[in-house]
XYZ file of C-alpha atoms in Angstrom:
233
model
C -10.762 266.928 141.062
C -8.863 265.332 138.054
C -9.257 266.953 134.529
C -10.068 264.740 131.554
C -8.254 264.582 128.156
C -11.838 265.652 125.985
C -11.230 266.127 122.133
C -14.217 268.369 122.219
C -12.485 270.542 124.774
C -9.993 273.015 124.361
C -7.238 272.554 124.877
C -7.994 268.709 124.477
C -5.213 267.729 127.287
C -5.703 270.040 130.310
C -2.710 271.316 132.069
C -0.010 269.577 134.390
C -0.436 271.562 137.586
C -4.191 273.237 137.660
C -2.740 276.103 140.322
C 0.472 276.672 138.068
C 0.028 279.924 135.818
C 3.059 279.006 133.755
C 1.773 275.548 133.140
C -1.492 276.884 131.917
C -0.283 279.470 129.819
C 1.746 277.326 127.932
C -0.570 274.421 127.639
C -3.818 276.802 125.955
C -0.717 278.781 123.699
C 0.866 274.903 122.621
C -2.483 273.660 121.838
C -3.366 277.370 119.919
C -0.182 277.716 118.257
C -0.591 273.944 116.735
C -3.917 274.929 115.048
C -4.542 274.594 111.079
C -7.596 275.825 110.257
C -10.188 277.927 112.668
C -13.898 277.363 112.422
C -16.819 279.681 112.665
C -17.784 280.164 116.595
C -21.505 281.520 115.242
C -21.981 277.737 113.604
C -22.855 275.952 117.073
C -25.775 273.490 116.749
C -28.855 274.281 118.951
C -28.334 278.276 119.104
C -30.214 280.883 117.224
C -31.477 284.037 118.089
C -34.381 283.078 119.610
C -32.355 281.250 122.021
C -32.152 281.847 125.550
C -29.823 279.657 127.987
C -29.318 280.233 131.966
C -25.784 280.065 132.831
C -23.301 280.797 135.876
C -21.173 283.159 134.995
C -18.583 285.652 136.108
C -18.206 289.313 134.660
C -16.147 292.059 134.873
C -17.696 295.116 134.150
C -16.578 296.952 136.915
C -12.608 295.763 136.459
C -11.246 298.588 134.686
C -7.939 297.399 134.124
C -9.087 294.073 132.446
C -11.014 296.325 130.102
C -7.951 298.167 129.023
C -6.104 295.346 128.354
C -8.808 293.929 126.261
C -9.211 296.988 124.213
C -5.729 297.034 124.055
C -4.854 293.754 122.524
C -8.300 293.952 119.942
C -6.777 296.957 118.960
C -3.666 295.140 117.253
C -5.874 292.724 116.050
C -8.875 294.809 114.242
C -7.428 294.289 110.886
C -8.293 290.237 111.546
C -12.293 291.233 111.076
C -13.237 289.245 114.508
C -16.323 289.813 116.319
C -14.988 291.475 119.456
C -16.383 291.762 123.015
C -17.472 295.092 124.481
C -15.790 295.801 127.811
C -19.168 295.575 129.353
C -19.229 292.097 127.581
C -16.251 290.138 129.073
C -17.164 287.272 131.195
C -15.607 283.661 131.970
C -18.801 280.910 131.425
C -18.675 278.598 134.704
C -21.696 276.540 133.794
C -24.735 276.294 131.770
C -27.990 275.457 133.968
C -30.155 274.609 130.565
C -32.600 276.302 128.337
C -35.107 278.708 129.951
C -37.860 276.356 128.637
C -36.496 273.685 130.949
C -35.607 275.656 134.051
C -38.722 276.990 135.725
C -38.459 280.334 137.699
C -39.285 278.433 141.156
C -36.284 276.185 140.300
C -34.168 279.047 139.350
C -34.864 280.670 143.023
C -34.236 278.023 144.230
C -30.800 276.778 143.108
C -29.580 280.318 144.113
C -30.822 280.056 147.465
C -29.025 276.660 147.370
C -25.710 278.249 145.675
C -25.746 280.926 148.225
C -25.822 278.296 151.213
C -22.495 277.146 150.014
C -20.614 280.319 151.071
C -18.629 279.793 148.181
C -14.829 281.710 148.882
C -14.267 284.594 146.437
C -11.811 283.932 143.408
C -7.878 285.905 143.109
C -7.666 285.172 139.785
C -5.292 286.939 136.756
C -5.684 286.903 132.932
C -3.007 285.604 131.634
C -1.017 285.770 127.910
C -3.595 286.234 125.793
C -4.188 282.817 123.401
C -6.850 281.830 121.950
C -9.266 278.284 120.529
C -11.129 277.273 117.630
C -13.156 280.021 117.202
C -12.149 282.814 119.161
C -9.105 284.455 120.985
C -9.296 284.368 124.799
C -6.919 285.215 127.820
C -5.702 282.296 130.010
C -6.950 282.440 133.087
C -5.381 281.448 136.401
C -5.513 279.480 138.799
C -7.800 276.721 137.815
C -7.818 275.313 141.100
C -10.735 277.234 142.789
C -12.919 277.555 139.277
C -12.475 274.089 139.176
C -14.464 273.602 142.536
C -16.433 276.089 141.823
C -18.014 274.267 138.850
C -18.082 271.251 140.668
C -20.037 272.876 143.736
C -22.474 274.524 140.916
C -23.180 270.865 139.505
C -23.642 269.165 142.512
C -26.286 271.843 143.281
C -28.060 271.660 139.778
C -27.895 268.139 139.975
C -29.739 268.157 143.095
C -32.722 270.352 141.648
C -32.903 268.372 138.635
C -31.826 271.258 136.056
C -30.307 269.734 132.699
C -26.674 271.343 133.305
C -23.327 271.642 131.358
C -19.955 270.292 130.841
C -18.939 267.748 133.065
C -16.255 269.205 135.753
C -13.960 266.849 134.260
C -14.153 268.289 130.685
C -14.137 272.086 132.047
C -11.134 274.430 130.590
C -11.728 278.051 131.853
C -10.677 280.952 129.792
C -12.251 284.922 129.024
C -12.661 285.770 125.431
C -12.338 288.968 124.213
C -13.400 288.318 120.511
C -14.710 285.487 118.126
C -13.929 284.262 114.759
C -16.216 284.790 112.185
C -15.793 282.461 109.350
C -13.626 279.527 109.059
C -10.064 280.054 107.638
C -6.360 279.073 107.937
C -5.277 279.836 111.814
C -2.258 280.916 110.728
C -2.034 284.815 110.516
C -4.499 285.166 113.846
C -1.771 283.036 115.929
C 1.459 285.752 114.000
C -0.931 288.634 115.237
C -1.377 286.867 118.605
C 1.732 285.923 119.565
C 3.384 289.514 120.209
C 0.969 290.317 122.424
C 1.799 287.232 125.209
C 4.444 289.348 126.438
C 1.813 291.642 128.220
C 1.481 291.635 131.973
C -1.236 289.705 134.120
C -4.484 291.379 134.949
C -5.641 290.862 138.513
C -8.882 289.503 138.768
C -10.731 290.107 142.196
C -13.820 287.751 141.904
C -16.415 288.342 144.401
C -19.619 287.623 143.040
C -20.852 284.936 140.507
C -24.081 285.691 138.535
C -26.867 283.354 137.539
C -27.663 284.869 133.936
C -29.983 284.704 131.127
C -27.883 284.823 127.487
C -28.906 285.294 124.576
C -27.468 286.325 121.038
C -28.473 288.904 118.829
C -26.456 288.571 115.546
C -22.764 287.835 116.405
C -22.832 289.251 119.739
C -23.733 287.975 123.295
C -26.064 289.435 125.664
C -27.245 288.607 129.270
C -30.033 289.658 131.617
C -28.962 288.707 135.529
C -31.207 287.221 137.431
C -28.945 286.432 140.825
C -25.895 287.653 142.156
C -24.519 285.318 144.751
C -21.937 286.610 146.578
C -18.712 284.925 147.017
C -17.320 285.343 150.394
């Protein structure tokens, strides 16, 4: 599966080689580092707190070491007033199903009966040098190659149920935030504050589980309720 160059995507020009870590490391840091100006990540048309949106996701409340490392790196950066995540918090977004309101709970069953029928293999993954987008400041992730099919697999089985879905597969850049810009203001002195910390070593991810969630926001934080676990196998 081919990425697509997406200016609403970020970074807008995916990577060269989709299982190289090097590759894309440097293409989220190039397309970071080149930043002017960094918007508000709370500003996002159609969300409010009354919102609640069924997603595939990933966590990793149980990894200890990715934790660390998270607390770690917000550490250097408190003085830069972001919104940070809680370990119990972190999570890479596959896929957005739609808006509870469109999804009903027999279709919900459903697609992860379906989901589980794929056998889906379980994800090595690492976070990467941290970086960061628009509004927030993320770890790379790596490799794309099996998210990548993942999210396809995910909207070929929404698709088939009829539920509004997400990004195309095309358009998807994967990456696990650890803490999200505010206001808007010059990108500068978050990218200074960044960069020292890219010499930190890799975190080994062992994915073996994806979750079919219910998130919601309450002021400028996420929350989710699961509703499946499919295991990855």
């Amino acid at each position: 599966m081919a990425l697509l160059p997406d200016s609403a995507a970020f970074p807008c020009a995916p990577p060269t080689d989709l299982a190289d870590a090097n590759a894309i490391a440097r293409t989220d840091w190039d397309a970071y580092a080149g930043l002017d100006r960094l918007v508000n990540h709370w500003e996002r048309p159609g969300w409010d707190d009354g919102t609640r949106r069924l997603y595939w996701m990933l966590t990793f409340g149980d990894n200890h070491d990715l934790a660390e490392r998270a607390v770690q790196c917000q550490q250097a950066l408190q003085h830069l007033a972001l919104d940070l995540t809680p370990a119990e918090g972190l999570h890479l977004t596959v896929l957005r199903i739609g808006n509870t309101a469109d999804v009903p709970t027999g279709t919900v069953d459903a697609l992860a009966r379906q989901v589980e029928c794929l056998e889906l293999p379980r994800l090595a993954l690492a976070a990467h040098p941290l970086s960061g987008s628009r509004g927030a400041v993320r770890f790379s992730v790596s490799p794309w190659t099996g998210l990548v099919h993942l999210h396809q697999q995910l909207t070929f089985a929404g698709r088939s149920l009829g539920v509004p879905g997400g990004t195309e597969t095309g358009r998807f850049r994967p990456h696990l935030g650890i803490g999200y810009n505010p206001v808007a203001r010059p990108a500068r002195p978050l990218i200074d504050a960044v960069e020292p910390l890219r010499v930190l070593a890799p975190v080994a991810l062992d994915v073996g589980a994806l979750d079919l969630v219910e998130l919601r926001r309450h002021g400028r934080q996420y929350h989710w309720r699961t509703l499946r676990r499919v295991a990855l196998v």
